[in-house]
PDB file of N, CA and C in Angstrom:
ATOM      1  N   PHE A  42       0.824  -1.189   0.000  1.00 60.00           N
ATOM      2  CA  PHE A  42       0.000   0.000   0.000  1.00 60.00           C
ATOM      3  C   PHE A  42       0.868   1.253   0.000  1.00 60.00           C
ATOM      4  N   LYS A  43       1.983   1.235   0.736  1.00 63.00           N
ATOM      5  CA  LYS A  43       2.894   2.376   0.751  1.00 63.00           C
ATOM      6  C   LYS A  43       3.487   2.609  -0.625  1.00 63.00           C
ATOM      7  N   MET A  44       3.736   1.522  -1.366  1.00 66.00           N
ATOM      8  CA  MET A  44       4.309   1.644  -2.700  1.00 66.00           C
ATOM      9  C   MET A  44       3.336   2.362  -3.633  1.00 66.00           C
ATOM     10  N   LYS A  45       2.051   2.061  -3.520  1.00 68.00           N
ATOM     11  CA  LYS A  45       1.045   2.722  -4.353  1.00 68.00           C
ATOM     12  C   LYS A  45       1.027   4.218  -4.080  1.00 68.00           C
ATOM     13  N   LYS A  46       1.082   4.606  -2.816  1.00 67.00           N
ATOM     14  CA  LYS A  46       1.084   6.019  -2.450  1.00 67.00           C
ATOM     15  C   LYS A  46       2.329   6.706  -3.013  1.00 67.00           C
ATOM     16  N   LEU A  47       3.473   6.049  -2.910  1.00 65.00           N
ATOM     17  CA  LEU A  47       4.714   6.607  -3.428  1.00 65.00           C
ATOM     18  C   LEU A  47       4.631   6.789  -4.937  1.00 65.00           C
ATOM     19  N   LEU A  48       4.093   5.801  -5.641  1.00 69.00           N
ATOM     20  CA  LEU A  48       3.952   5.900  -7.085  1.00 69.00           C
ATOM     21  C   LEU A  48       3.010   7.040  -7.460  1.00 69.00           C
ATOM     22  N   LEU A  49       1.919   7.189  -6.752  1.00 67.00           N
ATOM     23  CA  LEU A  49       0.984   8.269  -7.044  1.00 67.00           C
ATOM     24  C   LEU A  49       1.613   9.637  -6.819  1.00 67.00           C
ATOM     25  N   ILE A  50       2.356   9.767  -5.756  1.00 66.00           N
ATOM     26  CA  ILE A  50       3.030  11.036  -5.478  1.00 66.00           C
ATOM     27  C   ILE A  50       4.033  11.343  -6.587  1.00 66.00           C
ATOM     28  N   THR A  51       4.755  10.327  -7.035  1.00 69.00           N
ATOM     29  CA  THR A  51       5.718  10.505  -8.121  1.00 69.00           C
ATOM     30  C   THR A  51       5.021  10.952  -9.395  1.00 69.00           C
ATOM     31  N   VAL A  52       3.912  10.302  -9.717  1.00 67.00           N
ATOM     32  CA  VAL A  52       3.160  10.649 -10.925  1.00 67.00           C
ATOM     33  C   VAL A  52       2.679  12.087 -10.853  1.00 67.00           C
ATOM     34  N   ILE A  53       2.124  12.466  -9.736  1.00 63.00           N
ATOM     35  CA  ILE A  53       1.622  13.826  -9.574  1.00 63.00           C
ATOM     36  C   ILE A  53       2.762  14.832  -9.693  1.00 63.00           C
ATOM     37  N   PHE A  54       3.900  14.541  -9.072  1.00 62.00           N
ATOM     38  CA  PHE A  54       5.058  15.427  -9.171  1.00 62.00           C
ATOM     39  C   PHE A  54       5.496  15.593 -10.615  1.00 62.00           C
ATOM     40  N   LEU A  55       5.600  14.488 -11.343  1.00 63.00           N
ATOM     41  CA  LEU A  55       6.029  14.554 -12.734  1.00 63.00           C
ATOM     42  C   LEU A  55       5.035  15.332 -13.586  1.00 63.00           C
ATOM     43  N   ALA A  56       3.758  15.168 -13.306  1.00 60.00           N
ATOM     44  CA  ALA A  56       2.739  15.870 -14.079  1.00 60.00           C
ATOM     45  C   ALA A  56       2.847  17.379 -13.889  1.00 60.00           C
ATOM     46  N   PHE A  57       3.132  17.808 -12.676  1.00 55.00           N
ATOM     47  CA  PHE A  57       3.224  19.241 -12.420  1.00 55.00           C
ATOM     48  C   PHE A  57       4.611  19.805 -12.710  1.00 55.00           C
ATOM     49  N   ALA A  58       5.593  18.950 -12.866  1.00 56.00           N
ATOM     50  CA  ALA A  58       6.962  19.413 -13.048  1.00 56.00           C
ATOM     51  C   ALA A  58       7.289  19.744 -14.499  1.00 56.00           C
ATOM     52  N   CYS A  59       6.371  19.508 -15.419  1.00 52.00           N
ATOM     53  CA  CYS A  59       6.684  19.764 -16.821  1.00 52.00           C
ATOM     54  C   CYS A  59       5.652  20.683 -17.447  1.00 52.00           C
ATOM     55  N   SER A  60       6.089  21.383 -18.471  1.00 49.00           N
ATOM     56  CA  SER A  60       5.198  22.274 -19.196  1.00 49.00           C
ATOM     57  C   SER A  60       5.224  21.899 -20.666  1.00 49.00           C
ATOM     58  N   LYS A  61       4.101  22.082 -21.351  1.00 45.00           N
ATOM     59  CA  LYS A  61       3.989  21.678 -22.750  1.00 45.00           C
ATOM     60  C   LYS A  61       4.692  22.675 -23.657  1.00 45.00           C
ATOM     61  N   ASP A  62       5.434  22.165 -24.608  1.00 46.00           N
ATOM     62  CA  ASP A  62       6.066  22.980 -25.635  1.00 46.00           C
ATOM     63  C   ASP A  62       5.198  22.892 -26.879  1.00 46.00           C
ATOM     64  N   ASP A  63       4.630  24.023 -27.325  1.00 44.00           N
ATOM     65  CA  ASP A  63       3.673  24.032 -28.429  1.00 44.00           C
ATOM     66  C   ASP A  63       4.246  23.526 -29.741  1.00 44.00           C
ATOM     67  N   GLY A  64       5.546  23.580 -29.914  1.00 45.00           N
ATOM     68  CA  GLY A  64       6.136  23.176 -31.173  1.00 45.00           C
ATOM     69  C   GLY A  64       6.372  21.680 -31.293  1.00 45.00           C
ATOM     70  N   ASP A  65       6.158  20.925 -30.247  1.00 47.00           N
ATOM     71  CA  ASP A  65       6.460  19.498 -30.270  1.00 47.00           C
ATOM     72  C   ASP A  65       5.208  18.651 -30.457  1.00 47.00           C
ATOM     73  N   SER A  66       5.405  17.379 -30.437  1.00 57.00           N
ATOM     74  CA  SER A  66       4.329  16.411 -30.615  1.00 57.00           C
ATOM     75  C   SER A  66       3.212  16.624 -29.603  1.00 57.00           C
ATOM     76  N   ASN A  67       2.005  16.239 -30.001  1.00 79.00           N
ATOM     77  CA  ASN A  67       0.879  16.369 -29.084  1.00 79.00           C
ATOM     78  C   ASN A  67       0.505  15.021 -28.473  1.00 79.00           C
ATOM     79  N   GLU A  68       1.457  14.094 -28.448  1.00 93.00           N
ATOM     80  CA  GLU A  68       1.208  12.797 -27.827  1.00 93.00           C
ATOM     81  C   GLU A  68       1.320  12.948 -26.316  1.00 93.00           C
ATOM     82  N   CYS A  69       0.199  12.718 -25.644  1.00 93.00           N
ATOM     83  CA  CYS A  69       0.150  12.923 -24.203  1.00 93.00           C
ATOM     84  C   CYS A  69      -0.401  11.693 -23.497  1.00 93.00           C
ATOM     85  N   LEU A  70      -0.191  11.647 -22.203  1.00 92.00           N
ATOM     86  CA  LEU A  70      -0.757  10.591 -21.380  1.00 92.00           C
ATOM     87  C   LEU A  70      -2.226  10.921 -21.145  1.00 92.00           C
ATOM     88  N   ILE A  71      -3.096  10.054 -21.649  1.00 93.00           N
ATOM     89  CA  ILE A  71      -4.539  10.241 -21.510  1.00 93.00           C
ATOM     90  C   ILE A  71      -5.099   9.015 -20.802  1.00 93.00           C
ATOM     91  N   CYS A  72      -5.867   9.257 -19.752  1.00 92.00           N
ATOM     92  CA  CYS A  72      -6.501   8.166 -19.011  1.00 92.00           C
ATOM     93  C   CYS A  72      -8.012   8.273 -19.174  1.00 92.00           C
ATOM     94  N   ASP A  73      -8.597   7.245 -19.770  1.00 91.00           N
ATOM     95  CA  ASP A  73     -10.040   7.220 -19.966  1.00 91.00           C
ATOM     96  C   ASP A  73     -10.779   6.871 -18.690  1.00 91.00           C
ATOM     97  N   SER A  74     -10.104   6.166 -17.799  1.00 90.00           N
ATOM     98  CA  SER A  74     -10.713   5.834 -16.506  1.00 90.00           C
ATOM     99  C   SER A  74      -9.616   5.599 -15.479  1.00 90.00           C
ATOM    100  N   PHE A  75      -9.971   5.800 -14.225  1.00 87.00           N
ATOM    101  CA  PHE A  75      -9.054   5.568 -13.115  1.00 87.00           C
ATOM    102  C   PHE A  75      -9.696   4.578 -12.156  1.00 87.00           C
ATOM    103  N   GLY A  76      -8.921   3.574 -11.739  1.00 81.00           N
ATOM    104  CA  GLY A  76      -9.409   2.615 -10.760  1.00 81.00           C
ATOM    105  C   GLY A  76      -9.429   3.223  -9.369  1.00 81.00           C
ATOM    106  N   ASP A  77      -9.990   2.485  -8.429  1.00 76.00           N
ATOM    107  CA  ASP A  77     -10.104   2.968  -7.056  1.00 76.00           C
ATOM    108  C   ASP A  77      -8.755   3.273  -6.428  1.00 76.00           C
ATOM    109  N   GLY A  78      -7.708   2.527  -6.775  1.00 71.00           N
ATOM    110  CA  GLY A  78      -6.397   2.732  -6.181  1.00 71.00           C
ATOM    111  C   GLY A  78      -5.643   3.931  -6.736  1.00 71.00           C
ATOM    112  N   ALA A  79      -6.029   4.382  -7.921  1.00 70.00           N
ATOM    113  CA  ALA A  79      -5.361   5.522  -8.555  1.00 70.00           C
ATOM    114  C   ALA A  79      -6.113   6.790  -8.169  1.00 70.00           C
ATOM    115  N   ASP A  80      -5.670   7.420  -7.133  1.00 74.00           N
ATOM    116  CA  ASP A  80      -6.352   8.582  -6.566  1.00 74.00           C
ATOM    117  C   ASP A  80      -5.918   9.855  -7.285  1.00 74.00           C
ATOM    118  N   MET A  81      -6.406  10.042  -8.538  1.00 78.00           N
ATOM    119  CA  MET A  81      -6.056  11.225  -9.320  1.00 78.00           C
ATOM    120  C   MET A  81      -7.073  11.431 -10.430  1.00 78.00           C
ATOM    121  N   THR A  82      -6.918  12.528 -11.151  1.00 79.00           N
ATOM    122  CA  THR A  82      -7.806  12.845 -12.269  1.00 79.00           C
ATOM    123  C   THR A  82      -6.970  13.150 -13.503  1.00 79.00           C
ATOM    124  N   GLN A  83      -7.621  13.191 -14.650  1.00 85.00           N
ATOM    125  CA  GLN A  83      -6.916  13.512 -15.887  1.00 85.00           C
ATOM    126  C   GLN A  83      -6.304  14.908 -15.823  1.00 85.00           C
ATOM    127  N   SER A  84      -6.975  15.839 -15.177  1.00 84.00           N
ATOM    128  CA  SER A  84      -6.439  17.205 -15.108  1.00 84.00           C
ATOM    129  C   SER A  84      -5.094  17.245 -14.380  1.00 84.00           C
ATOM    130  N   GLU A  85      -4.854  16.307 -13.478  1.00 81.00           N
ATOM    131  CA  GLU A  85      -3.565  16.245 -12.789  1.00 81.00           C
ATOM    132  C   GLU A  85      -2.457  15.748 -13.710  1.00 81.00           C
ATOM    133  N   LEU A  86      -2.834  15.116 -14.821  1.00 83.00           N
ATOM    134  CA  LEU A  86      -1.848  14.599 -15.766  1.00 83.00           C
ATOM    135  C   LEU A  86      -1.655  15.502 -16.971  1.00 83.00           C
ATOM    136  N   ASN A  87      -2.439  16.558 -17.089  1.00 84.00           N
ATOM    137  CA  ASN A  87      -2.303  17.466 -18.225  1.00 84.00           C
ATOM    138  C   ASN A  87      -0.880  17.987 -18.289  1.00 84.00           C
ATOM    139  N   GLY A  88      -0.342  18.032 -19.479  1.00 84.00           N
ATOM    140  CA  GLY A  88       1.021  18.512 -19.660  1.00 84.00           C
ATOM    141  C   GLY A  88       2.069  17.426 -19.660  1.00 84.00           C
ATOM    142  N   PHE A  89       1.684  16.183 -19.327  1.00 86.00           N
ATOM    143  CA  PHE A  89       2.651  15.090 -19.379  1.00 86.00           C
ATOM    144  C   PHE A  89       2.637  14.557 -20.807  1.00 86.00           C
ATOM    145  N   CYS A  90       3.366  15.254 -21.666  1.00 91.00           N
ATOM    146  CA  CYS A  90       3.335  15.002 -23.105  1.00 91.00           C
ATOM    147  C   CYS A  90       4.750  14.853 -23.660  1.00 91.00           C
ATOM    148  N   VAL A  91       4.827  14.163 -24.797  1.00 93.00           N
ATOM    149  CA  VAL A  91       6.093  14.038 -25.511  1.00 93.00           C
ATOM    150  C   VAL A  91       6.563  15.440 -25.878  1.00 93.00           C
ATOM    151  N   GLY A  92       7.793  15.741 -25.561  1.00 91.00           N
ATOM    152  CA  GLY A  92       8.367  17.035 -25.879  1.00 91.00           C
ATOM    153  C   GLY A  92       8.260  18.058 -24.768  1.00 91.00           C
ATOM    154  N   ALA A  93       7.516  17.745 -23.714  1.00 90.00           N
ATOM    155  CA  ALA A  93       7.412  18.672 -22.588  1.00 90.00           C
ATOM    156  C   ALA A  93       8.774  18.766 -21.903  1.00 90.00           C
ATOM    157  N   THR A  94       9.026  19.875 -21.277  1.00 85.00           N
ATOM    158  CA  THR A  94      10.286  20.081 -20.574  1.00 85.00           C
ATOM    159  C   THR A  94      10.058  19.898 -19.081  1.00 85.00           C
ATOM    160  N   GLY A  95      10.804  18.980 -18.499  1.00 72.00           N
ATOM    161  CA  GLY A  95      10.710  18.728 -17.067  1.00 72.00           C
ATOM    162  C   GLY A  95      11.357  19.845 -16.273  1.00 72.00           C
ATOM    163  N   GLU A  96      11.077  19.858 -14.987  1.00 69.00           N
ATOM    164  CA  GLU A  96      11.631  20.880 -14.096  1.00 69.00           C
ATOM    165  C   GLU A  96      13.160  20.876 -14.112  1.00 69.00           C
ATOM    166  N   ASP A  97      13.741  19.702 -14.339  1.00 80.00           N
ATOM    167  CA  ASP A  97      15.202  19.593 -14.372  1.00 80.00           C
ATOM    168  C   ASP A  97      15.789  19.920 -15.739  1.00 80.00           C
ATOM    169  N   GLY A  98      14.944  20.322 -16.695  1.00 85.00           N
ATOM    170  CA  GLY A  98      15.415  20.690 -18.023  1.00 85.00           C
ATOM    171  C   GLY A  98      15.417  19.555 -19.021  1.00 85.00           C
ATOM    172  N   SER A  99      15.122  18.339 -18.572  1.00 88.00           N
ATOM    173  CA  SER A  99      15.093  17.204 -19.488  1.00 88.00           C
ATOM    174  C   SER A  99      13.807  17.218 -20.308  1.00 88.00           C
ATOM    175  N   THR A 100      13.851  16.594 -21.463  1.00 91.00           N
ATOM    176  CA  THR A 100      12.689  16.522 -22.344  1.00 91.00           C
ATOM    177  C   THR A 100      11.996  15.187 -22.148  1.00 91.00           C
ATOM    178  N   ILE A 101      10.680  15.223 -21.985  1.00 89.00           N
ATOM    179  CA  ILE A 101       9.884  14.007 -21.825  1.00 89.00           C
ATOM    180  C   ILE A 101       9.805  13.301 -23.178  1.00 89.00           C
ATOM    181  N   THR A 102      10.154  12.022 -23.200  1.00 91.00           N
ATOM    182  CA  THR A 102      10.132  11.238 -24.431  1.00 91.00           C
ATOM    183  C   THR A 102       8.876  10.375 -24.496  1.00 91.00           C
ATOM    184  N   ARG A 103       8.622   9.819 -25.678  1.00 92.00           N
ATOM    185  CA  ARG A 103       7.484   8.913 -25.828  1.00 92.00           C
ATOM    186  C   ARG A 103       7.644   7.722 -24.881  1.00 92.00           C
ATOM    187  N   GLU A 104       8.873   7.248 -24.713  1.00 91.00           N
ATOM    188  CA  GLU A 104       9.124   6.130 -23.807  1.00 91.00           C
ATOM    189  C   GLU A 104       8.762   6.491 -22.370  1.00 91.00           C
ATOM    190  N   ASP A 105       9.044   7.731 -21.968  1.00 89.00           N
ATOM    191  CA  ASP A 105       8.673   8.185 -20.620  1.00 89.00           C
ATOM    192  C   ASP A 105       7.153   8.158 -20.434  1.00 89.00           C
ATOM    193  N   VAL A 106       6.439   8.651 -21.441  1.00 90.00           N
ATOM    194  CA  VAL A 106       4.976   8.705 -21.360  1.00 90.00           C
ATOM    195  C   VAL A 106       4.403   7.289 -21.362  1.00 90.00           C
ATOM    196  N   GLU A 107       4.956   6.408 -22.208  1.00 92.00           N
ATOM    197  CA  GLU A 107       4.487   5.017 -22.237  1.00 92.00           C
ATOM    198  C   GLU A 107       4.762   4.315 -20.911  1.00 92.00           C
ATOM    199  N   ALA A 108       5.907   4.579 -20.313  1.00 91.00           N
ATOM    200  CA  ALA A 108       6.242   3.968 -19.020  1.00 91.00           C
ATOM    201  C   ALA A 108       5.274   4.436 -17.933  1.00 91.00           C
ATOM    202  N   MET A 109       4.924   5.714 -17.950  1.00 88.00           N
ATOM    203  CA  MET A 109       3.980   6.237 -16.962  1.00 88.00           C
ATOM    204  C   MET A 109       2.599   5.618 -17.168  1.00 88.00           C
ATOM    205  N   ALA A 110       2.202   5.437 -18.432  1.00 91.00           N
ATOM    206  CA  ALA A 110       0.917   4.799 -18.717  1.00 91.00           C
ATOM    207  C   ALA A 110       0.914   3.370 -18.174  1.00 91.00           C
ATOM    208  N   ALA A 111       2.005   2.647 -18.395  1.00 91.00           N
ATOM    209  CA  ALA A 111       2.100   1.272 -17.898  1.00 91.00           C
ATOM    210  C   ALA A 111       2.041   1.240 -16.377  1.00 91.00           C
ATOM    211  N   LEU A 112       2.695   2.184 -15.736  1.00 88.00           N
ATOM    212  CA  LEU A 112       2.689   2.264 -14.276  1.00 88.00           C
ATOM    213  C   LEU A 112       1.263   2.499 -13.768  1.00 88.00           C
ATOM    214  N   LEU A 113       0.558   3.444 -14.364  1.00 88.00           N
ATOM    215  CA  LEU A 113      -0.810   3.734 -13.928  1.00 88.00           C
ATOM    216  C   LEU A 113      -1.753   2.580 -14.220  1.00 88.00           C
ATOM    217  N   ASN A 114      -1.538   1.897 -15.349  1.00 89.00           N
ATOM    218  CA  ASN A 114      -2.397   0.766 -15.707  1.00 89.00           C
ATOM    219  C   ASN A 114      -2.231  -0.415 -14.752  1.00 89.00           C
ATOM    220  N   PHE A 115      -1.239  -0.349 -13.889  1.00 87.00           N
ATOM    221  CA  PHE A 115      -1.044  -1.367 -12.854  1.00 87.00           C
ATOM    222  C   PHE A 115      -2.258  -1.418 -11.925  1.00 87.00           C
ATOM    223  N   PHE A 116      -2.922  -0.263 -11.725  1.00 85.00           N
ATOM    224  CA  PHE A 116      -4.085  -0.196 -10.847  1.00 85.00           C
ATOM    225  C   PHE A 116      -5.312  -0.744 -11.575  1.00 85.00           C
ATOM    226  N   PRO A 117      -5.985  -1.752 -11.001  1.00 89.00           N
ATOM    227  CA  PRO A 117      -7.168  -2.319 -11.637  1.00 89.00           C
ATOM    228  C   PRO A 117      -8.218  -1.245 -11.933  1.00 89.00           C
ATOM    229  N   GLY A 118      -8.754  -1.276 -13.145  1.00 90.00           N
ATOM    230  CA  GLY A 118      -9.786  -0.326 -13.539  1.00 90.00           C
ATOM    231  C   GLY A 118      -9.244   0.941 -14.156  1.00 90.00           C
ATOM    232  N   THR A 119      -7.917   1.072 -14.224  1.00 89.00           N
ATOM    233  CA  THR A 119      -7.300   2.246 -14.826  1.00 89.00           C
ATOM    234  C   THR A 119      -6.989   1.952 -16.285  1.00 89.00           C
ATOM    235  N   ASP A 120      -7.319   2.887 -17.170  1.00 93.00           N
ATOM    236  CA  ASP A 120      -7.091   2.721 -18.602  1.00 93.00           C
ATOM    237  C   ASP A 120      -6.385   3.965 -19.136  1.00 93.00           C
ATOM    238  N   CYS A 121      -5.054   3.898 -19.203  1.00 92.00           N
ATOM    239  CA  CYS A 121      -4.257   5.023 -19.676  1.00 92.00           C
ATOM    240  C   CYS A 121      -3.458   4.607 -20.917  1.00 92.00           C
ATOM    241  N   SER A 122      -3.258   5.567 -21.813  1.00 94.00           N
ATOM    242  CA  SER A 122      -2.471   5.310 -23.023  1.00 94.00           C
ATOM    243  C   SER A 122      -1.913   6.618 -23.538  1.00 94.00           C
ATOM    244  N   VAL A 123      -1.053   6.503 -24.541  1.00 93.00           N
ATOM    245  CA  VAL A 123      -0.470   7.666 -25.195  1.00 93.00           C
ATOM    246  C   VAL A 123      -1.353   7.991 -26.395  1.00 93.00           C
ATOM    247  N   LYS A 124      -1.884   9.197 -26.404  1.00 91.00           N
ATOM    248  CA  LYS A 124      -2.778   9.606 -27.513  1.00 91.00           C
ATOM    249  C   LYS A 124      -2.372  10.982 -28.004  1.00 91.00           C
TER     250      LYS A 124
END
């Protein structure tokens, strides 16, 4: 249970730590539904997109977004993908 909380905090931090760059791809993490264990909303994930710049200056890649989708999909009833 502690691991789930840690993962959620990490996801929320990453979502708020990056800003969208208008010139890059519009492939973003989109969740059509969230399970009971995933205590968040789509609005908390806005901006987690390919090409976004993280707080540390790194660029979010498609692999980063896919990995986050896989992590969130770990929670039963959660349906996230890169769109």
